[in-house]
Structures are given as structure tokens and as C-alpha cells.
Tab-separated table of C-alpha atoms in Angstrom:
chain	number	residue	atom	x	y	z
A	16	MET	CA	35.153	1.104	-67.767
A	17	ILE	CA	32.832	4.055	-67.723
A	18	GLU	CA	32.143	5.586	-64.306
A	19	GLU	CA	28.625	6.811	-63.659
A	20	GLN	CA	28.447	10.372	-62.541
A	21	PRO	CA	26.275	10.837	-59.381
A	22	GLN	CA	23.080	12.672	-60.191
A	23	LYS	CA	22.757	16.074	-58.650
A	24	ARG	CA	19.735	16.411	-56.331
A	25	SER	CA	17.617	19.436	-56.845
A	26	ALA	CA	16.480	21.663	-53.970
A	27	MET	CA	12.925	20.445	-54.518
A	28	ASP	CA	13.973	16.822	-54.045
A	29	TRP	CA	15.791	17.753	-50.862
A	30	LEU	CA	12.715	19.540	-49.510
A	31	LYS	CA	10.532	16.522	-50.284
A	32	GLU	CA	12.815	14.073	-48.504
A	33	SER	CA	13.933	16.196	-45.541
A	34	VAL	CA	12.449	14.972	-42.250
A	35	THR	CA	13.247	18.293	-40.577
A	36	ILE	CA	11.293	20.256	-43.156
A	37	LYS	CA	8.339	17.888	-42.766
A	38	LEU	CA	8.341	18.354	-38.991
A	39	ILE	CA	8.517	22.133	-39.367
A	40	PHE	CA	5.626	22.051	-41.824
A	41	ILE	CA	3.518	19.895	-39.476
A	42	GLY	CA	4.252	22.291	-36.591
A	43	ILE	CA	3.198	25.296	-38.665
A	44	LEU	CA	0.018	23.478	-39.722
A	45	ILE	CA	-0.847	22.695	-36.086
A	46	LEU	CA	-0.345	26.338	-35.106
A	47	VAL	CA	-2.564	27.489	-37.974
A	48	LEU	CA	-5.308	25.047	-36.941
A	49	LEU	CA	-5.105	26.221	-33.313
A	50	ILE	CA	-6.049	29.773	-34.290
A	51	PRO	CA	-9.736	29.080	-35.152
A	52	SER	CA	-9.984	26.698	-32.176
A	53	SER	CA	-8.794	29.481	-29.867
A	54	LEU	CA	-11.234	31.933	-31.444
A	55	VAL	CA	-14.139	29.528	-30.899
A	56	GLU	CA	-13.092	28.936	-27.279
A	57	ASN	CA	-12.882	32.684	-26.641
A	58	LEU	CA	-16.326	33.153	-28.191
A	59	ILE	CA	-17.823	30.433	-25.973
A	60	THR	CA	-16.230	31.988	-22.872
A	61	GLU	CA	-17.494	35.443	-23.829
A	62	ARG	CA	-21.041	34.174	-24.423
A	63	ALA	CA	-21.042	32.286	-21.105
A	64	THR	CA	-19.860	35.417	-19.278
A	65	ARG	CA	-22.522	37.551	-20.939
A	66	GLN	CA	-25.189	34.982	-20.083
A	67	ASP	CA	-24.110	35.018	-16.419
A	68	ASP	CA	-24.255	38.823	-16.456
A	69	MET	CA	-27.764	38.710	-17.924
A	70	MET	CA	-28.915	36.259	-15.249
A	71	ARG	CA	-27.488	38.456	-12.492
A	72	ASP	CA	-29.207	41.479	-13.999
A	73	VAL	CA	-32.554	39.661	-14.098
A	74	SER	CA	-32.038	38.383	-10.534
A	75	GLU	CA	-31.446	41.925	-9.292
A	76	LYS	CA	-34.496	43.371	-11.046
A	77	TRP	CA	-36.899	40.406	-10.811
A	78	SER	CA	-35.672	37.923	-8.203
A	79	GLY	CA	-33.110	35.142	-8.004
A	80	SER	CA	-33.441	31.410	-7.458
A	81	GLN	CA	-35.695	30.624	-4.517
A	82	LEU	CA	-34.938	28.105	-1.767
A	83	ILE	CA	-37.690	27.754	0.842
A	84	LYS	CA	-36.728	26.294	4.231
A	85	GLY	CA	-38.826	25.435	7.233
A	86	PRO	CA	-40.904	26.079	9.165
A	87	VAL	CA	-39.400	25.376	12.581
A	88	LEU	CA	-41.066	25.975	15.951
A	89	ILE	CA	-38.633	27.638	18.356
A	90	ILE	CA	-39.396	27.664	22.098
A	91	PRO	CA	-36.983	29.436	24.475
A	92	TYR	CA	-36.317	27.717	27.781
A	93	LYS	CA	-34.503	28.512	31.014
A	94	LYS	CA	-31.423	26.573	31.949
A	95	ALA	CA	-29.323	26.738	35.113
A	96	VAL	CA	-25.573	26.551	34.591
A	97	LYS	CA	-22.761	26.482	37.102
A	98	TYR	CA	-19.731	28.747	36.952
A	99	MET	CA	-16.858	29.956	39.126
A	100	ASP	CA	-17.331	33.508	40.392
A	101	ALA	CA	-14.643	36.089	41.155
A	102	ALA	CA	-14.103	34.559	44.599
A	103	SER	CA	-13.486	31.138	42.999
A	104	LYS	CA	-16.737	29.851	44.433
A	105	GLU	CA	-19.137	27.737	42.449
A	106	SER	CA	-22.285	29.688	41.610
A	107	THR	CA	-25.348	29.138	39.469
A	108	ARG	CA	-26.894	31.443	36.936
A	109	GLU	CA	-29.829	31.197	34.569
A	110	ILE	CA	-29.419	31.391	30.802
A	111	ILE	CA	-31.882	31.182	27.924
A	112	GLU	CA	-31.511	28.605	25.174
A	113	ASN	CA	-33.804	27.490	22.357
A	114	LEU	CA	-35.675	24.261	21.737
A	115	TYR	CA	-36.150	23.582	18.003
A	116	ILE	CA	-39.115	21.446	16.939
A	117	LEU	CA	-39.626	20.173	13.379
A	118	PRO	CA	-43.111	19.582	11.940
A	119	ASP	CA	-44.582	16.117	12.354
A	120	ASN	CA	-46.376	16.579	9.033
A	121	LEU	CA	-45.447	18.988	6.273
A	122	HIS	CA	-47.596	19.575	3.187
A	123	ILE	CA	-46.286	21.723	0.326
A	124	ARG	CA	-48.374	22.590	-2.722
A	125	ALA	CA	-46.967	24.939	-5.352
A	126	THR	CA	-48.314	26.317	-8.620
A	127	LEU	CA	-45.803	27.747	-11.064
A	128	ASN	CA	-46.355	30.081	-14.010
A	129	THR	CA	-43.216	30.507	-16.088
A	130	GLN	CA	-42.200	32.945	-18.781
A	131	LEU	CA	-39.085	33.813	-20.774
A	132	LEU	CA	-37.463	37.225	-20.604
A	133	HIS	CA	-35.508	38.056	-23.750
A	134	ARG	CA	-32.191	39.832	-23.314
A	135	GLY	CA	-30.416	40.126	-26.661
A	136	ILE	CA	-29.635	36.614	-27.877
A	137	PHE	CA	-30.322	35.130	-24.436
A	138	ASP	CA	-33.518	33.884	-22.801
A	139	VAL	CA	-33.847	33.845	-19.014
A	140	ALA	CA	-36.582	31.748	-17.386
A	141	VAL	CA	-38.540	33.483	-14.612
A	142	TYR	CA	-41.670	32.474	-12.745
A	143	ASN	CA	-44.521	33.524	-10.499
A	144	SER	CA	-45.471	30.987	-7.866
A	145	VAL	CA	-48.046	30.469	-5.145
A	146	VAL	CA	-46.768	28.081	-2.476
A	147	LYS	CA	-49.154	26.757	0.176
A	148	ILE	CA	-47.483	25.233	3.233
A	149	SER	CA	-49.319	23.507	6.070
A	150	GLY	CA	-48.741	20.890	8.736
A	151	ASN	CA	-48.488	20.535	12.483
A	152	PHE	CA	-45.970	20.486	15.305
A	153	SER	CA	-46.370	17.902	18.059
A	154	LYS	CA	-45.470	18.189	21.717
A	155	ALA	CA	-41.777	17.617	22.329
A	156	ASP	CA	-40.612	14.714	24.477
A	157	LEU	CA	-39.184	16.847	27.276
A	158	GLY	CA	-38.054	13.860	29.331
A	159	SER	CA	-35.633	12.708	26.642
A	160	LEU	CA	-34.192	16.237	26.557
A	161	SER	CA	-33.837	16.487	30.358
A	162	LEU	CA	-36.275	19.403	30.407
A	163	THR	CA	-39.408	20.156	32.418
A	164	ALA	CA	-42.514	22.076	31.366
A	165	ASP	CA	-41.686	24.811	33.902
A	166	GLN	CA	-38.509	25.645	32.000
A	167	LEU	CA	-40.334	26.468	28.760
A	168	LEU	CA	-41.133	30.101	27.944
A	169	LEU	CA	-44.227	29.256	25.921
A	170	ASN	CA	-45.367	32.872	25.655
A	171	LYS	CA	-42.149	33.759	23.814
A	172	ALA	CA	-42.232	30.997	21.204
A	173	HIS	CA	-41.999	31.783	17.512
A	174	ILE	CA	-42.204	30.032	14.169
A	175	ALA	CA	-39.448	30.725	11.656
A	176	PHE	CA	-38.961	29.925	7.989
A	177	SER	CA	-36.646	31.130	5.272
A	178	ILE	CA	-36.888	32.376	1.690
A	179	SER	CA	-33.536	32.808	-0.037
A	180	ASP	CA	-34.465	36.016	-1.903
A	181	LEU	CA	-36.945	38.078	0.109
A	182	LYS	CA	-37.390	40.669	-2.620
A	183	GLY	CA	-39.302	38.014	-4.552
A	184	LEU	CA	-42.201	38.195	-2.062
A	185	LYS	CA	-45.148	40.019	-3.594
A	186	ASN	CA	-46.854	40.614	-0.251
A	187	ASN	CA	-46.295	40.004	3.424
A	188	PRO	CA	-47.447	36.452	4.249
A	189	VAL	CA	-49.852	35.776	7.107
A	190	LEU	CA	-49.196	32.747	9.291
A	191	LYS	CA	-52.054	30.921	10.993
A	192	ALA	CA	-51.044	28.644	13.859
A	193	ALA	CA	-52.792	27.185	16.924
A	194	GLY	CA	-55.942	29.172	16.123
A	195	GLN	CA	-54.035	32.461	15.953
A	196	THR	CA	-53.421	34.783	13.006
A	197	LEU	CA	-49.839	35.966	13.274
A	198	PRO	CA	-48.085	38.844	11.494
A	199	VAL	CA	-44.752	37.900	9.962
A	200	GLU	CA	-41.602	40.003	10.211
A	201	PRO	CA	-38.041	39.677	8.855
A	202	ILE	CA	-35.247	38.083	10.878
A	203	PHE	CA	-32.205	40.316	11.250
A	204	ASP	CA	-30.273	38.215	13.770
A	205	ASN	CA	-27.263	36.438	12.217
A	206	ARG	CA	-27.291	34.017	15.164
A	207	SER	CA	-30.770	32.765	14.294
A	208	LEU	CA	-31.392	29.329	12.834
A	209	PHE	CA	-31.727	30.566	9.247
A	210	GLY	CA	-29.506	33.637	9.474
A	211	SER	CA	-32.089	35.602	7.520
A	212	GLY	CA	-35.719	34.835	6.845
A	213	LEU	CA	-39.146	35.432	8.360
A	214	GLN	CA	-40.646	34.714	11.760
A	215	ALA	CA	-43.859	35.142	13.718
A	216	GLY	CA	-44.174	35.250	17.489
A	217	ILE	CA	-46.777	32.929	19.021
A	218	ASP	CA	-48.095	32.458	22.556
A	219	LEU	CA	-48.427	28.738	23.291
A	220	SER	CA	-49.420	29.120	26.926
A	221	ASN	CA	-52.915	27.799	26.165
A	222	ALA	CA	-51.825	24.976	23.863
A	223	ALA	CA	-52.566	22.327	26.452
A	224	ASP	CA	-52.029	19.258	24.268
A	225	GLY	CA	-48.905	20.717	22.656
A	226	GLU	CA	-50.296	20.301	19.131
A	227	VAL	CA	-49.667	23.336	16.911
A	228	PRO	CA	-51.284	23.169	13.451
A	229	PHE	CA	-50.106	25.822	11.000
A	230	ASP	CA	-50.599	27.050	7.459
A	231	TYR	CA	-49.413	29.972	5.359
A	232	THR	CA	-49.199	30.965	1.706
A	233	LEU	CA	-46.241	32.496	-0.109
A	234	ASP	CA	-46.926	34.563	-3.219
A	235	LEU	CA	-43.508	35.029	-4.733
A	236	LYS	CA	-41.505	35.319	-7.907
A	237	GLY	CA	-38.079	34.034	-8.851
A	238	SER	CA	-35.835	32.906	-11.674
A	239	GLN	CA	-34.093	29.718	-12.782
A	240	GLU	CA	-35.003	27.461	-9.824
A	241	LEU	CA	-37.579	26.885	-7.085
A	242	SER	CA	-36.354	24.480	-4.384
A	243	PHE	CA	-37.510	23.290	-0.966
A	244	LEU	CA	-35.555	22.126	2.056
A	245	HIS	CA	-37.906	19.577	3.623
A	246	LEU	CA	-37.676	19.655	7.399
A	247	GLY	CA	-40.799	17.664	8.262
A	248	LYS	CA	-40.749	14.200	9.779
A	249	LEU	CA	-43.498	13.188	7.339
A	250	LEU	CA	-43.572	14.921	3.951
A	251	MET	CA	-46.582	14.992	1.663
């Protein structure tokens, strides 16, 4: 009987059949394929960062996104509060608080002229806008607020509104309200309703019926967005 001699396996056959070698090869292939993917991801991140930098640069030189809030009629009023004095006796003192009144009707009309500013490979949208705002405030229901007319400091009332980026204003707006033409000035009080914005003082002592019609125009510029925070009871 002739015994068959086992065939010797070549190194190439062993490499072809080895599961370990196949797994190592697949791992190396995955690592090689991850290199261009990582490069693309880094490029996308770099471009996004550069685009954000360009937008910030344009916002600083032109103006940023604009958010217009208001207006709100603010009337200070006197209020008596009780407190315990140094002798532990109940006393009364007078403090000043604010009554905030929203417009009954609020009309906003805006025209927008846009253009693209080119910065390298990026385009940034900017705009010039004329925003006309009008409406009216109605007399507050003092009874529901437990207030009387004598408590109101009508001669110290003011109308406030806010623009998110004041450097976008091309000129100082003029506010017309209750038959008066009112100069507008910035708000620098962090405790105010809007934190920062614009306001105009108004004397309402002669506003017998409590109706306060108003209108003003904002000539401003901005970039990316123009938004409005509608505070009127009826918006048109």
C-alpha cells in the first residue's frame, strides 16, 4: 500500500486562508479610508469657523442681526407700602413703581433692500431697511390693578422700544405720540424693561381720554436677519 505524502502548504496559501490576516487587512483598510474622511471633516470645520469669523467681522463693521421690540408705554405711579421701623413700629412709606401698557393696535411696515458682501469665498447678506411703526395705547383699567388716577405720575411717563444693535441706526428716530414730537435717547439702565434700547419722555397730563396714538420710523441697517417681537394686542 502506497501512503500519500501530505502536500506542503505554501506561505501564499496560508496568507489566503488565515482569518487573522484577513482581519488585520480589513482593519488597515478601514484606517486608510478614515484618513480622507478626517481631512474632509477638518476642512468643513475650518470653513465653518472662517464663515463665522467673516460674519462677526461684517457685524462689527456694518451691523448685526436686528430684533425690534416694542413699543411699551411706561407710567410711574406712587404706592404706599408698610414696613417695620427701627422702633419695631409699623410705618408707611411711598415708593415708585411702573405701570406697563402694551399697544392696543400695532402696525409694522418694513421695506428691505438687500445686498451681498463678498469676503473671499464667502458671501454675507446685509440689508438697509426702513421700518414704519404706528399704533395706539388705550387707557389702562386702573380698577382691575387696584390703582387710582391720583397715583399716576402722568408727567413722567415715557415710551420705550428696543433695537438689538443700535449701531445699525442711520439717524436718531423721532417719535410722535399724543400730538407731541418727542426726541429719543438711549436707555442705559440695566433695570429697565429692555435692558438697553431707546426711550422718549412724554407728558400725558392732558391726555384726558387716555388714548395715546404714536408713530415713528426706523432707518437702519443690519445683516442676516430682521425680526420683530410683537407686543401689540392687535397686530396688523
